[in-house]
N, CA, C and O of each residue as an XYZ file, in Angstrom:
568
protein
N     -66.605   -102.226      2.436
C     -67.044   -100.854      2.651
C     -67.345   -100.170      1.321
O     -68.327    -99.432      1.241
N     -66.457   -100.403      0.152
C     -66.641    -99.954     -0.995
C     -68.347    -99.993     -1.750
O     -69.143    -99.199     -2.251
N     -68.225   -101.780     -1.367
C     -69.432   -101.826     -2.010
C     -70.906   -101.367     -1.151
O     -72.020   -101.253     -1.662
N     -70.623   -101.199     -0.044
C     -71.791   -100.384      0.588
C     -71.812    -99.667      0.238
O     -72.971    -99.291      0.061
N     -70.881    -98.815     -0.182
C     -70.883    -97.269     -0.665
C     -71.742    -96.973     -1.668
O     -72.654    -96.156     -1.799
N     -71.077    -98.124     -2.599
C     -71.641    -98.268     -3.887
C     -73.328    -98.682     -4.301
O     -74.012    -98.300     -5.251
N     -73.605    -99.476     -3.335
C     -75.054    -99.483     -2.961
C     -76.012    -98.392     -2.626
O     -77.057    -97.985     -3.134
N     -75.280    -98.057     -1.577
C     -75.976    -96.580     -1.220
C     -76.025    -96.319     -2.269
O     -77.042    -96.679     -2.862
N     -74.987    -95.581     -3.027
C     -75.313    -94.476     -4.414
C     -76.317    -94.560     -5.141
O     -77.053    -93.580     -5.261
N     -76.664    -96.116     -5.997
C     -77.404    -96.479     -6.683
C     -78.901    -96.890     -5.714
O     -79.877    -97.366     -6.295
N     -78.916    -96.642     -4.237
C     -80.465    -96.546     -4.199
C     -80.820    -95.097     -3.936
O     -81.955    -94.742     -3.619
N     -80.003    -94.449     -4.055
C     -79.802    -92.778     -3.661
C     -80.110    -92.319     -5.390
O     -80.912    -91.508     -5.851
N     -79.383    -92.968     -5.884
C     -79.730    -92.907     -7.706
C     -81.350    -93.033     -7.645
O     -82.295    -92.246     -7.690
N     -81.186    -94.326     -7.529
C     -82.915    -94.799     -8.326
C     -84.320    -94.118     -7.140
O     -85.526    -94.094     -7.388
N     -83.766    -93.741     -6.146
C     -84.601    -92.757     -5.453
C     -85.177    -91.271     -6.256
O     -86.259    -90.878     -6.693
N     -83.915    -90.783     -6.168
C     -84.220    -89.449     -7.165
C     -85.057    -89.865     -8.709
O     -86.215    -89.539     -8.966
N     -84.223    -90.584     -9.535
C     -84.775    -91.373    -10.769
C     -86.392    -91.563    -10.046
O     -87.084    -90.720    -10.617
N     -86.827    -91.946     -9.536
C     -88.154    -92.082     -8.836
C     -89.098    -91.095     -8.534
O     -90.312    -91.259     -8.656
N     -88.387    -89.753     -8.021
C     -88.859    -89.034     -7.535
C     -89.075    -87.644     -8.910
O     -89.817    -86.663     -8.875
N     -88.450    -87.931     -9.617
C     -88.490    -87.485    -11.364
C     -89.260    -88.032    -11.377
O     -90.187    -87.512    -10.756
N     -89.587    -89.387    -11.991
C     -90.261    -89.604    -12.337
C     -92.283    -89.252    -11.928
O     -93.187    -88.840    -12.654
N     -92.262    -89.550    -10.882
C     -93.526    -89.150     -9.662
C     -93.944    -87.384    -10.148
O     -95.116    -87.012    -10.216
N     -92.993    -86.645    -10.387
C     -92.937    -85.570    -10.682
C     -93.586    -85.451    -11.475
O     -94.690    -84.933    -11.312
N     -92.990    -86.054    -13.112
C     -93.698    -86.012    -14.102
C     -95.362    -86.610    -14.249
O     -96.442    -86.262    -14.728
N     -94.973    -87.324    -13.767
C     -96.444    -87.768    -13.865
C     -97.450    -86.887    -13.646
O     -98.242    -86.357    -14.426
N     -97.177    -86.734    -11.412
C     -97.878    -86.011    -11.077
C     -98.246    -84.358    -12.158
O     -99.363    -83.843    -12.203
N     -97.340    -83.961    -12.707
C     -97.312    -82.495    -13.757
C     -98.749    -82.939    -14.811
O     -99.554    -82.096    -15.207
N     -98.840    -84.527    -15.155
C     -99.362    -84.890    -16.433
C    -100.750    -84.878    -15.745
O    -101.720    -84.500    -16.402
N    -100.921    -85.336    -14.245
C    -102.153    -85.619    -13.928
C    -102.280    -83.549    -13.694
O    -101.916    -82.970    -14.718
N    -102.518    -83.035    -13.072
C    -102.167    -81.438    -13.174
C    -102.903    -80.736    -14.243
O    -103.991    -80.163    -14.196
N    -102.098    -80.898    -15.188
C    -102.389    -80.502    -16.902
C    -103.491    -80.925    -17.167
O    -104.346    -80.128    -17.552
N    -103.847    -82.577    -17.014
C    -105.238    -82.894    -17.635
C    -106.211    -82.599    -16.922
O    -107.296    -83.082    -17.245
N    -106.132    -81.667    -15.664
C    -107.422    -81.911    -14.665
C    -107.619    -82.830    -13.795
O    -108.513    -82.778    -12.950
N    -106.814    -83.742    -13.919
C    -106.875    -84.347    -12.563
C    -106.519    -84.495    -11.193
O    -105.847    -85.443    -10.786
N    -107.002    -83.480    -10.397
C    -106.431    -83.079     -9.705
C    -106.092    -83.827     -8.517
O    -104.992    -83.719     -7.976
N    -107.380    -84.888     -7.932
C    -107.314    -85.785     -7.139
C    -105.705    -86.586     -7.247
O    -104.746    -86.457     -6.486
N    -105.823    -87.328     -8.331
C    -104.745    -87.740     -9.146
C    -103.349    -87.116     -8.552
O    -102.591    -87.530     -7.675
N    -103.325    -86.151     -9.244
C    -101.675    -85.093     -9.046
C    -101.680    -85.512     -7.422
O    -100.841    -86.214     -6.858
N    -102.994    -84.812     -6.765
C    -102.303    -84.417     -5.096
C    -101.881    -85.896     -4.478
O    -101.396    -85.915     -3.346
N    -102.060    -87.134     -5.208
C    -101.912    -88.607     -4.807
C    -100.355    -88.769     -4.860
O     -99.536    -88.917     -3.953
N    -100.171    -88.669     -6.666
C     -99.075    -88.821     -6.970
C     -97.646    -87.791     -6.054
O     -96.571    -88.230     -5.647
N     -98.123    -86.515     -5.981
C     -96.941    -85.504     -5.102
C     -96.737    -86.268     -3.819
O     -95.645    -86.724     -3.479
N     -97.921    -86.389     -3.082
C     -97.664    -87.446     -2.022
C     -97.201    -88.627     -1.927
O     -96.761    -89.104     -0.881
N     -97.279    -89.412     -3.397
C     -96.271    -90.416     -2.979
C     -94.325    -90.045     -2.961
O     -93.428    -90.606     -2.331
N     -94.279    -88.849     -3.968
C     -92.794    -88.303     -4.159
C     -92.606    -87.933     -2.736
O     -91.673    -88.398     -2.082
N     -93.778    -86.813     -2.070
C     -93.021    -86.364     -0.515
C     -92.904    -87.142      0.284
O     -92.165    -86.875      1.232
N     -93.772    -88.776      0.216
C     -93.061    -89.901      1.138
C     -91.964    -90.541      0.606
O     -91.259    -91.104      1.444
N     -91.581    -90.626     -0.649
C     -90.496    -91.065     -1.258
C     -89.105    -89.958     -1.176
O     -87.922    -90.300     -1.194
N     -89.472    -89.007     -1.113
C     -87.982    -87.988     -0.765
C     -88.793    -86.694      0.212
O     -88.865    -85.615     -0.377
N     -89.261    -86.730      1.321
C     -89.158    -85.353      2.047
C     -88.463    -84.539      1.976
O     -88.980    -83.422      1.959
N     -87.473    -84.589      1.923
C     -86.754    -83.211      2.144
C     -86.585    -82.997      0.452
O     -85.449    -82.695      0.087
N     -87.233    -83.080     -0.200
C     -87.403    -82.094     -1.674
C     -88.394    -81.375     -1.447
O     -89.474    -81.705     -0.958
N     -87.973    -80.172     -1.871
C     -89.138    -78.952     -2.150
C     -90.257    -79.344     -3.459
O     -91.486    -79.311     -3.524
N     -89.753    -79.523     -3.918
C     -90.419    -79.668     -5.251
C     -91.947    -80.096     -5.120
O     -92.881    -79.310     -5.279
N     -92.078    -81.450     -4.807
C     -93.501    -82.114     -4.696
C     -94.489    -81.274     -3.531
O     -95.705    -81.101     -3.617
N     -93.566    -80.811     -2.415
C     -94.889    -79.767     -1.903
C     -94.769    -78.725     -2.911
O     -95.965    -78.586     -3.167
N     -94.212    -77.957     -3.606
C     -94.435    -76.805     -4.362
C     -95.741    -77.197     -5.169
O     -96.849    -76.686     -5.008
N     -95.372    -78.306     -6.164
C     -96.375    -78.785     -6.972
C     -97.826    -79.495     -6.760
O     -98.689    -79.801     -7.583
N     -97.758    -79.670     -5.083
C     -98.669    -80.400     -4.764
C     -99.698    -79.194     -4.487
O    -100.898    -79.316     -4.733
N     -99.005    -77.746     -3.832
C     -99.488    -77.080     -3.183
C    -100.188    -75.817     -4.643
O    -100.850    -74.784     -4.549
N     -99.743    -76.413     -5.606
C    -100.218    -75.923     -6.593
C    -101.516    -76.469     -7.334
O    -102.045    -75.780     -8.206
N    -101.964    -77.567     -7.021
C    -102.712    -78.000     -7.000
C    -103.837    -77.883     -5.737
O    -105.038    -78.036     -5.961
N    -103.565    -77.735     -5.042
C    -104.165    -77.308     -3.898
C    -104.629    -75.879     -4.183
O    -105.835    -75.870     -4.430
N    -104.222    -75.007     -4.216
C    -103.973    -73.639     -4.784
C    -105.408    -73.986     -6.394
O    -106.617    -73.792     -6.260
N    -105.024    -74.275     -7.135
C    -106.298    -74.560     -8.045
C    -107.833    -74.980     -7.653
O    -108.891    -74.658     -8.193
N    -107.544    -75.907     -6.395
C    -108.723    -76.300     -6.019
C    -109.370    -75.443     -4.929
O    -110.134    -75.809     -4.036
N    -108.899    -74.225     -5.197
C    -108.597    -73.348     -3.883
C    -108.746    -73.849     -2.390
O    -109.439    -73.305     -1.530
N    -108.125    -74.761     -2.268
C    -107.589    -75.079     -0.600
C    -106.822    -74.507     -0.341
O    -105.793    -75.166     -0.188
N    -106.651    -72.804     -0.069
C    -106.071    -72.371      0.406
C    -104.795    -72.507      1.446
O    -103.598    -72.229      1.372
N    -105.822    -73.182      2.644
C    -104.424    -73.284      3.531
C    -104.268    -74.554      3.102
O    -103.059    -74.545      2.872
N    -104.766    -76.003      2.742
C    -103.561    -77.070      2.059
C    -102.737    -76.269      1.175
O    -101.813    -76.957      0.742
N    -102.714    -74.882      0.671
C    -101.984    -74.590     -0.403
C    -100.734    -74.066      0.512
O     -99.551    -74.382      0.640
N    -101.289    -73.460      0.868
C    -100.120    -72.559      1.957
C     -99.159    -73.050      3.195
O     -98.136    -72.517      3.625
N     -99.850    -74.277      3.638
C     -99.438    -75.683      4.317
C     -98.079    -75.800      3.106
O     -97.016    -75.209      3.297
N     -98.311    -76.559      2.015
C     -97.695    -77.340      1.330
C     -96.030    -76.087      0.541
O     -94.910    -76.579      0.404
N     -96.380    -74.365      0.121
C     -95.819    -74.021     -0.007
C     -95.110    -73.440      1.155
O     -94.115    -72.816      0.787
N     -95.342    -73.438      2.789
C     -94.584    -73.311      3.793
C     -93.432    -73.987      3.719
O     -92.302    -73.550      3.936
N     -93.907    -75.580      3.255
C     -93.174    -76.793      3.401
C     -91.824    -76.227      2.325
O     -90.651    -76.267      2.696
N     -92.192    -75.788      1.161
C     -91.384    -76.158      0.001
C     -90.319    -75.143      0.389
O     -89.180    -75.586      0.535
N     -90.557    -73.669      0.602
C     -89.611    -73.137      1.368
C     -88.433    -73.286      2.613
O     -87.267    -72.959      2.829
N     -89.475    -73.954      3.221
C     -88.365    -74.430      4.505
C     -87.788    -75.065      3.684
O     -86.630    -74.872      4.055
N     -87.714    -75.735      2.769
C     -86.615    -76.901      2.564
C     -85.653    -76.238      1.123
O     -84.793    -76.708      0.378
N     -86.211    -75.191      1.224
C     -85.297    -74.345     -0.140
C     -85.388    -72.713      0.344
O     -86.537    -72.272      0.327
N     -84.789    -72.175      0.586
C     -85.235    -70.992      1.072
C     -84.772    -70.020     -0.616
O     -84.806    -68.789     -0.646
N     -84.435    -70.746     -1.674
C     -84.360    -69.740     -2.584
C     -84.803    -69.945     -3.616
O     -84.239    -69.659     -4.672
N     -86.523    -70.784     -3.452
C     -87.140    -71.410     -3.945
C     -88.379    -70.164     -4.820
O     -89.504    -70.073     -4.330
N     -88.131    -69.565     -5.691
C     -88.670    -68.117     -6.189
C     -90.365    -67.935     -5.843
O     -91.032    -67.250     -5.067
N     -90.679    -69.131     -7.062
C     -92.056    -69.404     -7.544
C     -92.990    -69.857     -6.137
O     -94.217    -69.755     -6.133
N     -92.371    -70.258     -5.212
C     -93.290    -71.117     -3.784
C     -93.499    -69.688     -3.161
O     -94.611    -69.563     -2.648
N     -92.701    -68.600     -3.087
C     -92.628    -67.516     -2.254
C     -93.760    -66.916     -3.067
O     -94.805    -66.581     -2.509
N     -93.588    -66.782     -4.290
C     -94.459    -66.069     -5.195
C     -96.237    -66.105     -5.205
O     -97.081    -65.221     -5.353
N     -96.336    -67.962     -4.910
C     -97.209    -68.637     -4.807
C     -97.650    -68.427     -3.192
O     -98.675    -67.790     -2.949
N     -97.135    -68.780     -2.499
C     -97.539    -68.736     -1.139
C     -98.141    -67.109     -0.925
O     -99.257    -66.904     -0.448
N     -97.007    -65.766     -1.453
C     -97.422    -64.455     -1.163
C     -99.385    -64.522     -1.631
O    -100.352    -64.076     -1.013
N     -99.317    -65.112     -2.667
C    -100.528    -64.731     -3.353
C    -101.767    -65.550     -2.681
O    -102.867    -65.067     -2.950
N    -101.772    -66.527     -1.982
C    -102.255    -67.405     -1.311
C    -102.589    -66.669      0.077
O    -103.714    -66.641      0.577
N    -101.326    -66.020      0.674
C    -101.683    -65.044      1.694
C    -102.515    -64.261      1.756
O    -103.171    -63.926      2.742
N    -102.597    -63.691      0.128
C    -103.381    -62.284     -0.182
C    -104.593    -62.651     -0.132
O    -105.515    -62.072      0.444
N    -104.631    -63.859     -0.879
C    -105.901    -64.373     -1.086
C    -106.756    -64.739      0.736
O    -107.912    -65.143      0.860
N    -106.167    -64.565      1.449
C    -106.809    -64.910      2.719
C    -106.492    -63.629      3.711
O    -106.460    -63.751      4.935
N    -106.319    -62.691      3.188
C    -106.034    -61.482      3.467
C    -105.531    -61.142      4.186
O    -106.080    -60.386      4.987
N    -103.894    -61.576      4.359
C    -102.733    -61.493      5.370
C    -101.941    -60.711      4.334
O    -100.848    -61.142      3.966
N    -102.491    -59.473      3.801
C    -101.923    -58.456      2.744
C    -100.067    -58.285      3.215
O     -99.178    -58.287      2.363
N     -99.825    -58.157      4.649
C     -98.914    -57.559      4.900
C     -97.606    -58.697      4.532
O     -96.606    -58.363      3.897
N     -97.874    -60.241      5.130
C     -97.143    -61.059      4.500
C     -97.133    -61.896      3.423
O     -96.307    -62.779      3.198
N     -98.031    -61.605      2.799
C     -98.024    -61.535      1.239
C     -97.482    -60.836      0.227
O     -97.239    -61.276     -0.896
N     -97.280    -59.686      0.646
C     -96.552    -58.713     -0.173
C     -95.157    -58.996      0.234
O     -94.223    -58.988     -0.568
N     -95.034    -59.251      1.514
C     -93.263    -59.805      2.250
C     -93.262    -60.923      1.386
O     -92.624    -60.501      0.422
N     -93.605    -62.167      1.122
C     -93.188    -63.290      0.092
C     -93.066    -62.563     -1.478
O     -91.851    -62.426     -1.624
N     -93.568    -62.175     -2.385
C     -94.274    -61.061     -3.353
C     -92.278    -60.659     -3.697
O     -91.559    -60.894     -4.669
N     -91.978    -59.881     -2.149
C     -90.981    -58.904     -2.565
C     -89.940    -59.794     -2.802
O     -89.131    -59.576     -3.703
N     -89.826    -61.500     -1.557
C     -89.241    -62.213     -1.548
C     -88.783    -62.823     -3.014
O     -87.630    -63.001     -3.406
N     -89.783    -63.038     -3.575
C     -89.910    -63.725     -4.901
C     -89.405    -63.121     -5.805
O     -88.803    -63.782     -6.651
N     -89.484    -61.473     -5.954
C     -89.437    -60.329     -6.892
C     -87.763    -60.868     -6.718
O     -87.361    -61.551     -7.661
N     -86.982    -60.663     -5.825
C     -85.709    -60.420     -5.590
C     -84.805    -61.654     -5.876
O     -83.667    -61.535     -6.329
N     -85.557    -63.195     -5.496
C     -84.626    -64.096     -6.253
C     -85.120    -64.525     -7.117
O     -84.660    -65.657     -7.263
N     -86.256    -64.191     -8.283
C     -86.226    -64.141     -9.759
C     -84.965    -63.357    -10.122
O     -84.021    -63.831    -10.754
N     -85.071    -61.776     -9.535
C     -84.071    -61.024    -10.463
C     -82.957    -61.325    -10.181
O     -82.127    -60.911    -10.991
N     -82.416    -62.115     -9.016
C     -80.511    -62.762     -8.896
C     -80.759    -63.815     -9.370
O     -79.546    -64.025     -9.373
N     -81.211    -64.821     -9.839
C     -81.878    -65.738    -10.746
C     -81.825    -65.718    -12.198
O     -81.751    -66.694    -12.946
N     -81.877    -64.374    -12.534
C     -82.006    -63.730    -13.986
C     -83.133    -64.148    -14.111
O     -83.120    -65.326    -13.755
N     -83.986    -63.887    -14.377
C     -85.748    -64.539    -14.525
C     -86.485    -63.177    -14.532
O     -87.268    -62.652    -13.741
N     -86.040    -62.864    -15.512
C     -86.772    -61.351    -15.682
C     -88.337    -61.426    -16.105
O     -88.990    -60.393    -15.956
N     -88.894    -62.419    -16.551
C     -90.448    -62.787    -16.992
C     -91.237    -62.739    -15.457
O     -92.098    -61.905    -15.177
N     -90.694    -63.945    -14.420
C     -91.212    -63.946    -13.345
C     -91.209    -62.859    -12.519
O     -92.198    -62.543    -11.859
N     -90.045    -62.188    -12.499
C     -89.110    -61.038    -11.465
C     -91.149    -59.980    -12.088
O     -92.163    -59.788    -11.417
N     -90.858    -59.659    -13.383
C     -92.193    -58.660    -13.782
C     -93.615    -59.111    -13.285
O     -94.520    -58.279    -13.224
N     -93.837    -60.536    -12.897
C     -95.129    -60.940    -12.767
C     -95.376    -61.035    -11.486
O     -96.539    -61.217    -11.125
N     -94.186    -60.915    -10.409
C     -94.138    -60.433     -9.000
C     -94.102    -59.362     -9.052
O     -94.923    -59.352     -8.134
N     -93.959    -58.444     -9.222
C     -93.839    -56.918     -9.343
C     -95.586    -56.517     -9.504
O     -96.369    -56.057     -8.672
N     -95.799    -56.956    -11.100
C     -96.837    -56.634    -11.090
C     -98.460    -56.963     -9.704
O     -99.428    -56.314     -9.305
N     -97.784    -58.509     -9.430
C     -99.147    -58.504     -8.459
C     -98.374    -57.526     -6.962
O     -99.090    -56.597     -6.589
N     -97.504    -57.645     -6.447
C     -97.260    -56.481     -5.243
C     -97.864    -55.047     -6.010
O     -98.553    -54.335     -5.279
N     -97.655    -54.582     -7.418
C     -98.119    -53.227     -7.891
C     -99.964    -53.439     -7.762
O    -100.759    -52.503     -7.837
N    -100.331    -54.871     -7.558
C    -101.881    -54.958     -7.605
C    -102.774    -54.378     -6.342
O    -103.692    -53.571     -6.193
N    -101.927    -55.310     -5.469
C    -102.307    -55.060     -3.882
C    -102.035    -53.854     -3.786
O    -102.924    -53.087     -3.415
N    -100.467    -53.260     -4.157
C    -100.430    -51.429     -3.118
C     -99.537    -51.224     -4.353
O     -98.383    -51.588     -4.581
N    -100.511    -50.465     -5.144
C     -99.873    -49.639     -6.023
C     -98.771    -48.334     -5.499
O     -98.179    -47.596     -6.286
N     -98.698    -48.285     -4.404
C     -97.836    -47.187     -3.800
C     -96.429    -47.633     -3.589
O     -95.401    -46.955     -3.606
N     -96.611    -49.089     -3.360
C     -95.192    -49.580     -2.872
C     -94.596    -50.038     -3.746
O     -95.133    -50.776     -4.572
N     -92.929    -49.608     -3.792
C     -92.134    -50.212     -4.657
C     -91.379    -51.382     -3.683
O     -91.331    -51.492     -2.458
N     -90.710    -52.353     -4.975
C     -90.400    -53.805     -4.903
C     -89.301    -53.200     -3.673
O     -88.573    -53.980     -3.058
């Protein structure tokens, strides 16, 4: 039993180790413009670990560049459900909303985002949510 245990761990190890890795990459394909590339690589991490937020965040960020909107908004739905205190996907998704002009739940992700940057301490991001909710309705506070 021990050593099952012990098995498990180390493919539970070299899974994650894997799914880092896929990460990085995918970030490198991203950076250089390759976007085809990145959305390959995220997809092999979200068949290699689903239930991480991460690779839809990043995938859907790429999506989001190529403006595929709803693949963007698809992919940051995903990253939330599986993190609900996931700052930057809320941030990303609000703006994705806006961008397809669902103003009202866009600014609801926006405020979402505003609020766990600032319990987060992330006072850079916490201001750059603020500022786009101050874009859409300059009337409303966070």
């Amino acid at each position: 039993m021990a050593l099952l245990l012990m098995l498990c761990s180390r493919v539970a190890i070299a899974s994650e180790n894997n799914l880092a890795g896929l990460i990085r990459q995918g970030q490198v394909h991203f950076q250089q413009g390759q976007y085809r590339d990145a959305i390959a690589t995220f997809t092999q991490a979200i068949l290699l670990n689903p239930d991480s937020a991460t690779p839809y965040f990043y995938r859907g960020k790429v999506r989001f560049e190529l403006e595929d909107d709803f693949g963007a908004l698809e992919d940051f739905d995903d990253a939330v459900q599986r993190n609900a205190r996931f700052a930057e996907a809320y941030l990303y998704r609000g703006s994705v909303r806006l961008s397809l002009g669902d103003q009202t739940n866009g600014l609801v992700d926006l405020r979402q985002a505003a609020g766990l940057f600032s319990q987060q301490g992330n006072q850079k991001e916490y201001q750059r949510a603020i500022q786009l909710i101050r874009q859409f309705n300059p009337d409303l506070t966070p």
